[in-house]
mmCIF file of C-alpha atoms and ligand atoms in Angstrom:
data_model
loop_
_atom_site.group_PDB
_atom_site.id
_atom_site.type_symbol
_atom_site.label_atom_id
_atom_site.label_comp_id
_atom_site.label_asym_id
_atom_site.label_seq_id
_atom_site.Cartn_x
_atom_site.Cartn_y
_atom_site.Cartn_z
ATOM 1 C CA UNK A 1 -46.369 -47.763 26.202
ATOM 2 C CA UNK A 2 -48.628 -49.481 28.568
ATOM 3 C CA UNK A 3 -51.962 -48.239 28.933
ATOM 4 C CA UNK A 4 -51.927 -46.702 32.086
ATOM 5 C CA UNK A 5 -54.022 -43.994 34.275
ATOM 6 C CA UNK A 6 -51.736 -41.835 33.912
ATOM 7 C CA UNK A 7 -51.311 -41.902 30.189
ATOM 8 C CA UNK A 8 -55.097 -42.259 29.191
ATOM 9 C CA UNK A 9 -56.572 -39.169 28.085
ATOM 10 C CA UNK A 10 -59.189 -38.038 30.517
ATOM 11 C CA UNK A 11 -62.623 -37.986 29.271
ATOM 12 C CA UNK A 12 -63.222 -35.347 26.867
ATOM 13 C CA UNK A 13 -66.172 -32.535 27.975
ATOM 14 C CA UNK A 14 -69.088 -33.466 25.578
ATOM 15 C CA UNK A 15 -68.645 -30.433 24.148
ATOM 16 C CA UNK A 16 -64.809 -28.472 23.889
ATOM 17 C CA UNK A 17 -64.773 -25.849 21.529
ATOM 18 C CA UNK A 18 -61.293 -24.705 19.800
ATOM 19 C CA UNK A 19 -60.838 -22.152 17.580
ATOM 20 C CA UNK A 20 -57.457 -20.250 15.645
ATOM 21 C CA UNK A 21 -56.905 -17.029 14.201
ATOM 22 C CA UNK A 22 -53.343 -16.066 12.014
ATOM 23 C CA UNK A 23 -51.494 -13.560 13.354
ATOM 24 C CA UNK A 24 -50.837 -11.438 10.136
ATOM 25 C CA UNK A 25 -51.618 -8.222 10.196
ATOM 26 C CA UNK A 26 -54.571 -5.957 11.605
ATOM 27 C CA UNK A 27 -57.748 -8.084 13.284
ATOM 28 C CA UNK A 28 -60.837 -6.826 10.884
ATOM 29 C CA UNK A 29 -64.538 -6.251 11.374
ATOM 30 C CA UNK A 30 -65.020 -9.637 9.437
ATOM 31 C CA UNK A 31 -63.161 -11.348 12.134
ATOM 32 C CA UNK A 32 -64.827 -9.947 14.649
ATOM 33 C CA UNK A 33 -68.292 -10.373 13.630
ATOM 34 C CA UNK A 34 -67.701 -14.078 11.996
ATOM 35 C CA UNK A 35 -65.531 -15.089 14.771
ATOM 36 C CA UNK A 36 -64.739 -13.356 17.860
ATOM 37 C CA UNK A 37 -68.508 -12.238 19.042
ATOM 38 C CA UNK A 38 -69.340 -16.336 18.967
ATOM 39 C CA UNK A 39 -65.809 -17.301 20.646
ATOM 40 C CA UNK A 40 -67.099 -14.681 23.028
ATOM 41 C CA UNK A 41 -70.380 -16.248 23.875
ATOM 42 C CA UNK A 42 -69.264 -19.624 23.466
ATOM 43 C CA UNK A 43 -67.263 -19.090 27.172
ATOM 44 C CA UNK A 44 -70.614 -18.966 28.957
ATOM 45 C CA UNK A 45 -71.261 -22.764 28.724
ATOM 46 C CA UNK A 46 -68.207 -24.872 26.980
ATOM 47 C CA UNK A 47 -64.669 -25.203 28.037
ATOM 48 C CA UNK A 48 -62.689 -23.138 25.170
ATOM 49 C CA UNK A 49 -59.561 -23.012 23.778
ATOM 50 C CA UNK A 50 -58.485 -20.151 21.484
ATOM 51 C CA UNK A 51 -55.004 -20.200 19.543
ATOM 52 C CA UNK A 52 -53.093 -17.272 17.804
ATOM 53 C CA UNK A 53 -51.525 -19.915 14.796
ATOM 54 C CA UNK A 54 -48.550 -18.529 14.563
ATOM 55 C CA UNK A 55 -47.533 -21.675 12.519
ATOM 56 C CA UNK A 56 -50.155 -21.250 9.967
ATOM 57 C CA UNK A 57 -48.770 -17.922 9.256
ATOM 58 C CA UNK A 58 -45.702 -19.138 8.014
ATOM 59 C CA UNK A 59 -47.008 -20.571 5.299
ATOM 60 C CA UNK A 60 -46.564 -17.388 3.630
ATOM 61 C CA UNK A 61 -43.602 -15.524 4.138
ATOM 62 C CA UNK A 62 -43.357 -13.534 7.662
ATOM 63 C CA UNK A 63 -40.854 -11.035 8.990
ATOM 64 C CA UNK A 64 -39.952 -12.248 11.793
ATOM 65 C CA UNK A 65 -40.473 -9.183 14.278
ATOM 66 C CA UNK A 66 -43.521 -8.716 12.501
ATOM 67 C CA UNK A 67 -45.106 -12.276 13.470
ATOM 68 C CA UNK A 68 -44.295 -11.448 17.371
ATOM 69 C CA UNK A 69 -45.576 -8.508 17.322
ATOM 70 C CA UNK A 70 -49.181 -9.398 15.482
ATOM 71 C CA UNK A 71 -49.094 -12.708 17.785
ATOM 72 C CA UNK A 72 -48.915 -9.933 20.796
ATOM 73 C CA UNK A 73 -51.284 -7.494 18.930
ATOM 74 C CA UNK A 74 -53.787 -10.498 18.610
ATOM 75 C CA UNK A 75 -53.700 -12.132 21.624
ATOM 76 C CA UNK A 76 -54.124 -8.545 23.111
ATOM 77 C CA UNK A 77 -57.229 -7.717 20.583
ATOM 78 C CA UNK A 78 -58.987 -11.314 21.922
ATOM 79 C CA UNK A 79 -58.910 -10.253 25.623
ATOM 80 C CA UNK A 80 -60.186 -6.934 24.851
ATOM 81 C CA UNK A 81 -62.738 -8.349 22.872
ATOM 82 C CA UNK A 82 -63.844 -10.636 25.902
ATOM 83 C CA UNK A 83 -61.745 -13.597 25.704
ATOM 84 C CA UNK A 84 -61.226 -15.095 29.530
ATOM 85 C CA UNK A 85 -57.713 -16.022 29.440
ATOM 86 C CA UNK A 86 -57.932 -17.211 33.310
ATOM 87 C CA UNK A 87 -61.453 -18.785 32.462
ATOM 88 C CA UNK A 88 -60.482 -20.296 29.105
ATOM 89 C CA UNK A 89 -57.345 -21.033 27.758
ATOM 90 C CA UNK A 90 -55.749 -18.508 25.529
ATOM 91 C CA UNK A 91 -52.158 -19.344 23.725
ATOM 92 C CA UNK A 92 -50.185 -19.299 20.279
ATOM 93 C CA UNK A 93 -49.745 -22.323 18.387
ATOM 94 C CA UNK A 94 -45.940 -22.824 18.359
ATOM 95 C CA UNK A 95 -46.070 -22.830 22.523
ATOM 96 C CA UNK A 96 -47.519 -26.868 22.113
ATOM 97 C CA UNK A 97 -45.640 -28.460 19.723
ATOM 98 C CA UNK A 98 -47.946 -31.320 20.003
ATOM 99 C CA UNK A 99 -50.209 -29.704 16.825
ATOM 100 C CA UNK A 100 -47.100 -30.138 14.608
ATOM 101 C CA UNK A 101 -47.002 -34.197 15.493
ATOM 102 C CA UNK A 102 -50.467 -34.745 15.266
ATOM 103 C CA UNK A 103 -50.442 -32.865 11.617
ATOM 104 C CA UNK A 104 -47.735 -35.061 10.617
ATOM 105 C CA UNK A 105 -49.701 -37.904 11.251
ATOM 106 C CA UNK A 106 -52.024 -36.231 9.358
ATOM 107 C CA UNK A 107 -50.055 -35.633 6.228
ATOM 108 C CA UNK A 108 -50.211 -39.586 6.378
ATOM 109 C CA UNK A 109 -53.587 -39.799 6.410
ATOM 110 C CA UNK A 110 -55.301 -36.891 4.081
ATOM 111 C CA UNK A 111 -55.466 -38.078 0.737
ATOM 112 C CA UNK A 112 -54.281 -35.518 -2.605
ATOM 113 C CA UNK A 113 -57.196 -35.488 -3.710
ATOM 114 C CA UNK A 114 -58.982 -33.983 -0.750
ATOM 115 C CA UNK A 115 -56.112 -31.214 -0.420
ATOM 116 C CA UNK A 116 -56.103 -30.840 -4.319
ATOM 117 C CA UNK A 117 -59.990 -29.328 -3.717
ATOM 118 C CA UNK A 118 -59.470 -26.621 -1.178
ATOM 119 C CA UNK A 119 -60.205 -23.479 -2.714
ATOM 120 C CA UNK A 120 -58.178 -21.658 -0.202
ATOM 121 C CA UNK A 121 -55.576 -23.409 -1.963
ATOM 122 C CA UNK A 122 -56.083 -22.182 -5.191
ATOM 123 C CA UNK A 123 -56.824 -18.378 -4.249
ATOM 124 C CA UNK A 124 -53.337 -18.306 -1.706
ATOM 125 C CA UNK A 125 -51.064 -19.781 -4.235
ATOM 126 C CA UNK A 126 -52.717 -18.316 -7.366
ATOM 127 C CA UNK A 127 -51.602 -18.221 -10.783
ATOM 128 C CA UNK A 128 -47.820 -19.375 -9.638
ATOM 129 C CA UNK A 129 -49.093 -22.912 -7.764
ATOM 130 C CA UNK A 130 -45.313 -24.190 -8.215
ATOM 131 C CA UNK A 131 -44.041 -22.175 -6.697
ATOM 132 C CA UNK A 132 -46.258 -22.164 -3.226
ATOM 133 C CA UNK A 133 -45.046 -23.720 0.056
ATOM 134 C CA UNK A 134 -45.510 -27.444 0.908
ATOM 135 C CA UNK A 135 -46.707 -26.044 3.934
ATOM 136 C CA UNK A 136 -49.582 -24.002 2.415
ATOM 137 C CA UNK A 137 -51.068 -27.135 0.730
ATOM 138 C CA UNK A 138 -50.829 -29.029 3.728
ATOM 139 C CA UNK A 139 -52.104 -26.196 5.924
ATOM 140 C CA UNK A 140 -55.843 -27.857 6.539
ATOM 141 C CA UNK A 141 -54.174 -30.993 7.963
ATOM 142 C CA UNK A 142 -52.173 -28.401 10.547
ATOM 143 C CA UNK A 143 -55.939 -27.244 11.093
ATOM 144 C CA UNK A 144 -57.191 -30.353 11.980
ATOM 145 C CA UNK A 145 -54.572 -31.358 13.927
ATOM 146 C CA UNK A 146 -55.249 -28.138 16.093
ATOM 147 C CA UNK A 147 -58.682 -29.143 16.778
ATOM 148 C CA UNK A 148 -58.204 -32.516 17.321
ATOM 149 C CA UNK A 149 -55.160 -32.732 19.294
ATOM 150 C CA UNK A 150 -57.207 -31.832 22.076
ATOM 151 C CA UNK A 151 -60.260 -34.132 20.344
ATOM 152 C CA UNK A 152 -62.220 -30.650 20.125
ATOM 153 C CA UNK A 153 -66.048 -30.989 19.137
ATOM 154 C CA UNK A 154 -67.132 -27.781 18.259
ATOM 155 C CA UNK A 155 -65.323 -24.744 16.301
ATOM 156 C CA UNK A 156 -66.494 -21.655 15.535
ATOM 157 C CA UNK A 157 -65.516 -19.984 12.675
ATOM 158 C CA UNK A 158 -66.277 -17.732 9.611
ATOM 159 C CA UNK A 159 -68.044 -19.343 6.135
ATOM 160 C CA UNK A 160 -64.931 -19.374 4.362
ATOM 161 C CA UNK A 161 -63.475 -21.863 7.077
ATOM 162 C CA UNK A 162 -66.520 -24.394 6.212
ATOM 163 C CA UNK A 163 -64.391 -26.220 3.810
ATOM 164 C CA UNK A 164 -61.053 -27.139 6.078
ATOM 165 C CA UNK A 165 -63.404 -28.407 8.572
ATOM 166 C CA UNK A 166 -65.270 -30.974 6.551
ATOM 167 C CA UNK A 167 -61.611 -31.524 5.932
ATOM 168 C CA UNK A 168 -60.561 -32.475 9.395
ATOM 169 C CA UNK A 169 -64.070 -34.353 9.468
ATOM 170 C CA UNK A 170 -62.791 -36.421 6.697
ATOM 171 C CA UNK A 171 -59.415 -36.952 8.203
ATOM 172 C CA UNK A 172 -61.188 -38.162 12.088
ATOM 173 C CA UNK A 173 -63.479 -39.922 10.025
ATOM 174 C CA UNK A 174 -60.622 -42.056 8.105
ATOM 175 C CA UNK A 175 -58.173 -42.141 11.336
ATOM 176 C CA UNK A 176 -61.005 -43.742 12.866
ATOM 177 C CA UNK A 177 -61.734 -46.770 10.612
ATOM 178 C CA UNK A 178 -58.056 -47.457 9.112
ATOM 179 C CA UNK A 179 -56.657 -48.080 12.968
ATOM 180 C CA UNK A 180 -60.009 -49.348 13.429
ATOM 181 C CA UNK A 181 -60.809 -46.929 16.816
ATOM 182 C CA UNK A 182 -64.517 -45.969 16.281
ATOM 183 C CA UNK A 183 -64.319 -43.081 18.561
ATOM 184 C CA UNK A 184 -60.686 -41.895 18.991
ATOM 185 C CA UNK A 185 -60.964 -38.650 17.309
ATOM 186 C CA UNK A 186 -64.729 -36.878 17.217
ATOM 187 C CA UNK A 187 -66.097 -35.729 13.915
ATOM 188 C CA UNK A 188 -66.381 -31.892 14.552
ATOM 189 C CA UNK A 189 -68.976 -29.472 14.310
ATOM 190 C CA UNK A 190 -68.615 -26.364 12.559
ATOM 191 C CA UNK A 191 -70.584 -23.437 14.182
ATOM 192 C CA UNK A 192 -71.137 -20.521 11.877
ATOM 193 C CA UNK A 193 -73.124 -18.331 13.761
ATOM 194 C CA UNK A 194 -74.490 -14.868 13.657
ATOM 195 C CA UNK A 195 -75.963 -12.496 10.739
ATOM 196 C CA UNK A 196 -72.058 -12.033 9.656
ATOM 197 C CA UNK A 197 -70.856 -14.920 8.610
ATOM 198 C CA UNK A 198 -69.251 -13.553 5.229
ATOM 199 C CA UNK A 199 -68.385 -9.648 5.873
ATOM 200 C CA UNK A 200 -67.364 -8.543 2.751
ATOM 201 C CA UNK A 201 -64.668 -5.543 1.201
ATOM 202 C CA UNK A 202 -66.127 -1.968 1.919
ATOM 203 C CA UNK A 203 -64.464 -1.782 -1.962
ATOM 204 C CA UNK A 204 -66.142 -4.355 -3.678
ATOM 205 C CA UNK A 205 -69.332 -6.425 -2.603
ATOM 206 C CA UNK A 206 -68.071 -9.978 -3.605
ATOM 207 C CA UNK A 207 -64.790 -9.587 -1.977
ATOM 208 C CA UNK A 208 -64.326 -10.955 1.053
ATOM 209 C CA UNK A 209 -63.103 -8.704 3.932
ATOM 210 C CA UNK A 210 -59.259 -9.571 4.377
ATOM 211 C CA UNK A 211 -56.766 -8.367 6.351
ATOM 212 C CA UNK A 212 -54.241 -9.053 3.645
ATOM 213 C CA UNK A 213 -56.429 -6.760 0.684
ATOM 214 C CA UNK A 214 -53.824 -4.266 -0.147
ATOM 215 C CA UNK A 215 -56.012 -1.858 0.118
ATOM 216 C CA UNK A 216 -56.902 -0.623 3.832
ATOM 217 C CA UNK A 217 -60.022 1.301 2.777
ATOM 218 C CA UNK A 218 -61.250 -1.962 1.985
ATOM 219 C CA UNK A 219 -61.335 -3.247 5.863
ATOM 220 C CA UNK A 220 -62.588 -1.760 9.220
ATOM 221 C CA UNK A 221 -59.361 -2.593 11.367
ATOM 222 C CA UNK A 222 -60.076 -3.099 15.424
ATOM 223 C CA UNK A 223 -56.690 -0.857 15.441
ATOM 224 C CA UNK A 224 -58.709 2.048 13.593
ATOM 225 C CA UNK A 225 -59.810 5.229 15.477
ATOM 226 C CA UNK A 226 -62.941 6.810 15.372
ATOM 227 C CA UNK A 227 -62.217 9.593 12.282
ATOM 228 C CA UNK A 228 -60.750 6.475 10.370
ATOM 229 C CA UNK A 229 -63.782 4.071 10.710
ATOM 230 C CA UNK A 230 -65.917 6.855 10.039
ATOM 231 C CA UNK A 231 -63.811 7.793 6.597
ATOM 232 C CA UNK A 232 -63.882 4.248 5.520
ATOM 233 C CA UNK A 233 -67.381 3.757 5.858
ATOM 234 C CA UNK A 234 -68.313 7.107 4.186
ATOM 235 C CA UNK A 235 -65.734 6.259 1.132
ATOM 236 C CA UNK A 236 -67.675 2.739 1.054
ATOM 237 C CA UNK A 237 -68.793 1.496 -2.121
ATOM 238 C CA UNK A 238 -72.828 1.725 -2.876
ATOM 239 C CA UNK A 239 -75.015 2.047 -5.678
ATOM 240 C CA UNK A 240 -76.937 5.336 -6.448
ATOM 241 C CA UNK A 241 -80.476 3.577 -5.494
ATOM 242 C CA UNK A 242 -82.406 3.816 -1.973
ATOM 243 C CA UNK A 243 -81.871 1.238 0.538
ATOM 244 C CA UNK A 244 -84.120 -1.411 -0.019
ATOM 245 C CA UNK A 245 -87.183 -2.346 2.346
ATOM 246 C CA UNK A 246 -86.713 -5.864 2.003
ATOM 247 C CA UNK A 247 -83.934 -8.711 1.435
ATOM 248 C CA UNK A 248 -85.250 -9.531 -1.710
ATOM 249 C CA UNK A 249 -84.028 -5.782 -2.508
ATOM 250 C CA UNK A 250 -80.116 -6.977 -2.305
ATOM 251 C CA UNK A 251 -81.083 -9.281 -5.696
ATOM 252 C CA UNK A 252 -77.640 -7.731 -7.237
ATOM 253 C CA UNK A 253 -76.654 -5.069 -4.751
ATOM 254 C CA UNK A 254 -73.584 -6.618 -2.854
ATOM 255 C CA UNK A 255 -72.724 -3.301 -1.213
ATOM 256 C CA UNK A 256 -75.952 -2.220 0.392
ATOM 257 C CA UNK A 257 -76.437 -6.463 1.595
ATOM 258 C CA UNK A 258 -72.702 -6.188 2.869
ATOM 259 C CA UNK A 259 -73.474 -2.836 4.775
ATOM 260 C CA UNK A 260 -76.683 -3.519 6.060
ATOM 261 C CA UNK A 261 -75.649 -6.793 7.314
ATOM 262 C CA UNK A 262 -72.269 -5.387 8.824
ATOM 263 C CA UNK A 263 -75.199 -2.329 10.843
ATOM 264 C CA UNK A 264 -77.769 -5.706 11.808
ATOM 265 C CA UNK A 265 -74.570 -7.712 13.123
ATOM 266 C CA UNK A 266 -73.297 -4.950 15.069
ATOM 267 C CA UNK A 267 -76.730 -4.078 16.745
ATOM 268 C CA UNK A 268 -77.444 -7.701 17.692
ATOM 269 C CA UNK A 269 -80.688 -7.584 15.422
ATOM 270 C CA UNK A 270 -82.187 -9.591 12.115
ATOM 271 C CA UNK A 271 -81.458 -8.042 8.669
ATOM 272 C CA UNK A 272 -85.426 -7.622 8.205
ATOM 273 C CA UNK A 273 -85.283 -5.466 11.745
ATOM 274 C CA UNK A 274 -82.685 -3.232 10.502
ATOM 275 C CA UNK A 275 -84.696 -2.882 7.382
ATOM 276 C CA UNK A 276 -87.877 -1.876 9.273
ATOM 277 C CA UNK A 277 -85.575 1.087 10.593
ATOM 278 C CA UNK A 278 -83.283 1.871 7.953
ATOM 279 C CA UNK A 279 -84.827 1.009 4.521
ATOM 280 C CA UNK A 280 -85.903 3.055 1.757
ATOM 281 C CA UNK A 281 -83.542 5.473 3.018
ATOM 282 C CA UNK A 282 -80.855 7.186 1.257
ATOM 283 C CA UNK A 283 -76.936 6.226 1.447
ATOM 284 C CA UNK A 284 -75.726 9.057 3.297
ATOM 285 C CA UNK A 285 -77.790 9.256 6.349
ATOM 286 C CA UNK A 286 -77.216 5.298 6.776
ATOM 287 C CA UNK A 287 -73.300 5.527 6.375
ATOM 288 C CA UNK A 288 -73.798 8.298 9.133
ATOM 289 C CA UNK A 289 -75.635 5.749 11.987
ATOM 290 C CA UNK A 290 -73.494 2.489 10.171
ATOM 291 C CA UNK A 291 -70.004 4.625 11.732
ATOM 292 C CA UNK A 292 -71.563 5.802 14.890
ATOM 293 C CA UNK A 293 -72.690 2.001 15.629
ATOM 294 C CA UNK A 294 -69.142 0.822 14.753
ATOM 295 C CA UNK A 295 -67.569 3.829 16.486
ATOM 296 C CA UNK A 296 -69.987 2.579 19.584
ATOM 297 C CA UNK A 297 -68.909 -0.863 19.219
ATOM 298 C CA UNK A 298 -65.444 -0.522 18.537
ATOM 299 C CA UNK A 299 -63.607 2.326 20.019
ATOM 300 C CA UNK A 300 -63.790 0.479 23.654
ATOM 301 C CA UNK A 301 -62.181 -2.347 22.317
ATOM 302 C CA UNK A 302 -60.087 -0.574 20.710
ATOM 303 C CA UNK A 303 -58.995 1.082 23.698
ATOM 304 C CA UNK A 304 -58.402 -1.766 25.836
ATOM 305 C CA UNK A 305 -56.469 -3.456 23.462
ATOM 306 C CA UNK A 306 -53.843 -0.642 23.499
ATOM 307 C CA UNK A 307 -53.761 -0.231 27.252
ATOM 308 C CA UNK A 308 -53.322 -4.323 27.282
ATOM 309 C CA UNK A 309 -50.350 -3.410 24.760
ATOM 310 C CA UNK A 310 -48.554 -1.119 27.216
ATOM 311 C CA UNK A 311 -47.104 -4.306 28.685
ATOM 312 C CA UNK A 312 -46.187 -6.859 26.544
ATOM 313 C CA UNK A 313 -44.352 -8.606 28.836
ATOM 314 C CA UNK A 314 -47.951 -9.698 30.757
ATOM 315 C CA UNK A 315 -48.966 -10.689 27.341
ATOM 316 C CA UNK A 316 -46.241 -12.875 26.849
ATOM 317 C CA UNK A 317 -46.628 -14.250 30.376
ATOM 318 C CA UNK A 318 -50.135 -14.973 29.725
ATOM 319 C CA UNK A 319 -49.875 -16.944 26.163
ATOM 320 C CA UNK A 320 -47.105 -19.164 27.649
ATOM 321 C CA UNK A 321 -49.380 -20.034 30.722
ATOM 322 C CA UNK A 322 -52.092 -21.018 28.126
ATOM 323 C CA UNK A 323 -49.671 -22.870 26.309
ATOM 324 C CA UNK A 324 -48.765 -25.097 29.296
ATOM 325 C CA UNK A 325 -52.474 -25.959 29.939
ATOM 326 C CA UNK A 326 -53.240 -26.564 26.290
ATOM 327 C CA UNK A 327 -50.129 -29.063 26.302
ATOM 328 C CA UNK A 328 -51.691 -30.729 29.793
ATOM 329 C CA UNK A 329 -54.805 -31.436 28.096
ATOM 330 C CA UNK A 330 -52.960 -32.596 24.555
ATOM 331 C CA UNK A 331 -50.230 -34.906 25.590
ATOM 332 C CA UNK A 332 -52.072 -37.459 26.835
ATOM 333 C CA UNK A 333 -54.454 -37.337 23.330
ATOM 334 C CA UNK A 334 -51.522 -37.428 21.870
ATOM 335 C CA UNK A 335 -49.297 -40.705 24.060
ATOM 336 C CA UNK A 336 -52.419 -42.284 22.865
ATOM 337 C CA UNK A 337 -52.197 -41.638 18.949
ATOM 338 C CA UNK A 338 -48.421 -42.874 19.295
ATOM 339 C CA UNK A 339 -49.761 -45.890 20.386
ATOM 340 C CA UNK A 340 -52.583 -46.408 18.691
ATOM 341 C CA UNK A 341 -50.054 -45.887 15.021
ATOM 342 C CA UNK A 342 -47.879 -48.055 16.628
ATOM 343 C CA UNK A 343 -44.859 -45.853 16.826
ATOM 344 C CA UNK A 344 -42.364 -47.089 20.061
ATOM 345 C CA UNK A 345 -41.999 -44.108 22.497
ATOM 346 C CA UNK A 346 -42.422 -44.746 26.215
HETATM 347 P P1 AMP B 401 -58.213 -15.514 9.608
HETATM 348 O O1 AMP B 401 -58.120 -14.030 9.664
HETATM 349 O O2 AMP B 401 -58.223 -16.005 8.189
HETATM 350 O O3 AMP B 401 -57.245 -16.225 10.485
HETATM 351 O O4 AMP B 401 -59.661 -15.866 10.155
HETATM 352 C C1 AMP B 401 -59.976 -15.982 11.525
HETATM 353 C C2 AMP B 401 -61.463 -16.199 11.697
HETATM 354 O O5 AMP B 401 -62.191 -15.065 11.210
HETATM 355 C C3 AMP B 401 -61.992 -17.394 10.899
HETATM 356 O O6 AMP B 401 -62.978 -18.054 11.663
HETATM 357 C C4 AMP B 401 -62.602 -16.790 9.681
HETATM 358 O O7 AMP B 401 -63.639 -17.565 9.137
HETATM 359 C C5 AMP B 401 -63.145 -15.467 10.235
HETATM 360 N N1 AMP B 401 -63.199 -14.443 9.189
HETATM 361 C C6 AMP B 401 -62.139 -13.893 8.528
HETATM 362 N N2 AMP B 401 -62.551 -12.976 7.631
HETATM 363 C C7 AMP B 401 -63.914 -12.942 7.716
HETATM 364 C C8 AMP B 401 -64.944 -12.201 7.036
HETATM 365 N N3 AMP B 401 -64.638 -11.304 6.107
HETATM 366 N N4 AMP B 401 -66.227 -12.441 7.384
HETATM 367 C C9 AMP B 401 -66.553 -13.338 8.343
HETATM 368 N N5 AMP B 401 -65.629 -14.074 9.018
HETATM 369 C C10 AMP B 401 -64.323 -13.890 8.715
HETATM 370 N N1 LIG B 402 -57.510 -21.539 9.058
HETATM 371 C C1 LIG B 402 -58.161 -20.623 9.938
HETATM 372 C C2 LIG B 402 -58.295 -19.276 9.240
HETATM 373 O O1 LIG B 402 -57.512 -18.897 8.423
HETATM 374 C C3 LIG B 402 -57.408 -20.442 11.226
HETATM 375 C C4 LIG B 402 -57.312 -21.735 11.985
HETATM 376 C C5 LIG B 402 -56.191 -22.473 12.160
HETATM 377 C C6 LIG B 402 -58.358 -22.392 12.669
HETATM 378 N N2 LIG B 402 -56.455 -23.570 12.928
HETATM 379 C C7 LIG B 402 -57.776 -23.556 13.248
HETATM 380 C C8 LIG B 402 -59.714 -22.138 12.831
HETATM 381 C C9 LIG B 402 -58.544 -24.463 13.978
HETATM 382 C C10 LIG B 402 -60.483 -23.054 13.574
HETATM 383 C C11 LIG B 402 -59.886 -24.197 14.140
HETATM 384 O O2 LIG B 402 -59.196 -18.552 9.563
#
């Protein structure tokens, strides 16, 4: 390839945030309030792109009906959560194939030894690590490639995601120098924002919120109606004491922390605010305002994500339109790695 106009990647924005979510199963309150909420904001000033990664979800066995309809059931929970699908550009993974080229090239460039550290790793594949997919080892390298396929700077995510992404810092980092290109990808910034960034288990305080726990009493799901939120958080675990005043109170008290940070996230205020109002208080009178500030907070998206899943035709409609303007802005990123690596293409 020559280096031509037309095949030079236009100047990236100085700041492009991406960000992916797996499409397996129910969307939880930890998603929400480590992800989403920021995603949310983030479309006031950056360009955005948001992906349903279908293809990371096949690292672990799917059904296949099942993984079209959570790809639908996500996308759909996204917009009613305030995603701007005109605005922004909203689309599942498997629509631009460029992210599984670029994580190729990616296989070729993470090291073992990197990979062999990821503790997401070790608590997917468990006890039985023979017997876990090629794909689920190599999953961070898909990650990266996600990002930087479309030489994203900034990606919001949850705490447990901290780890892939000094992962796909590593891998920009080393593209960069062994094909000598100080610049070509950018070394991405992880934004972990909010009170939330760890929501834990309703069950047990140094869990993390999942939507794969087997048990659903564990989770706040955005698909849960009012009478089920409110069961859930009255069945919550706790600990016979009195709220704390303080955050020094939590000193070994996962349950109360992981509550009162889930009732500070959702009203948009400091843990030491919602102490002022809610500490030294009893359990039960706390779960009762904790479930009507979820209910509050929830039930409208809730609502709007059903109504957007009375046609999921539109939905499909609108994922493949994101797809084509995630693949405008990739391709050319992408006729430039080719060259770069030296592979003959035209
Ligand atoms: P996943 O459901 O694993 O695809 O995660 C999608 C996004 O939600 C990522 O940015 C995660 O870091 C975030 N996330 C998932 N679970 C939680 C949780 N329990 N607390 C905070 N953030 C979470
Ligand atoms: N691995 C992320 C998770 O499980 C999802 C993800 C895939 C992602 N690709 C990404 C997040 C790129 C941020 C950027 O939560």
């Amino acid at each position: 390839m020559t280096d031509t106009a037309a095949q030079t990647a236009a100047p990236t924005p100085s700041k492009r945030v991406f960000s992916g979510i797996q499409p397996t199963g129910n969307l939880t309150l930890g998603n929400y309030l480590g992800a989403i909420r920021n995603w949310v904001t983030l479309q006031d000033n950056s360009e955005c792109l948001y992906c349903v990664v279908d293809m990371h979800a096949l690292t672990l066995f799917q059904e296949p009906a099942a993984l079209k309809e959570a790809t639908r059931q996500v996308a759909a929970a996204l917009i009613a959560c305030g995603i701007d699908a005109e605005k922004h550009i909203l689309f599942n993974q498997s629509l631009n194939q460029d992210h599984a080229e670029l994580a190729w090239y990616f296989n070729c460039v993470a090291r073992m030894g990197w990979l062999n550290r990821m503790t997401q790793f070790k608590d997917k594949a468990g006890k039985n690590r023979e017997n876990a997919s090629t794909g689920l080892f190599v999953y961070p390298n898909l990650m990266a490639a996600d990002i930087l396929a479309y030489r994203a700077t900034h990606v919001p995510v949850g705490e447990d995601q901290k780890q892939h992404l000094e992962l796909a810092r590593d891998i920009a980092i080393k593209f960069n120098n062994d094909w000598e290109k100080p610049d070509f990808f950018p070394v991405v910034e992880p934004l972990i924002l909010g009170e939330a960034t760890r929501v834990m288990s309703l069950r047990d305080g140094s869990a993390k919120m999942s939507k794969s726990d087997p048990s659903d009493m564990s989770r706040i799901n955005l698909t849960d109606d009012t009478d089920m939120i409110a069961k859930k958080i009255r069945k919550a675990k706790t600990d016979p004491e009195d709220l704390p005043r303080d955050a020094d109170g939590f000193e070994g008290r996962p349950e109360a922390r992981n509550l009162v940070t889930i009732y500070a996230a959702l009203g948009n205020e400091s843990i030491s605010d919602a102490l002022r109002d809610v500490g030294g208080g009893q359990f039960g009178a706390f779960k009762q305002k904790l479930a009507d500030r979820a209910i509050a907070h929830l039930s409208p998206i809730t609502e709007e994500m059903n109504r957007l899943l009375e046609d999921r035709a539109e939905i499909d409609r609108l994922l493949f339109r994101g797809g084509e303007r995630a693949k405008a802005l990739s391709a050319p990123i992408l006729a430039e790695t080719r060259e770069v690596l030296g592979l003959v293409h035209h």
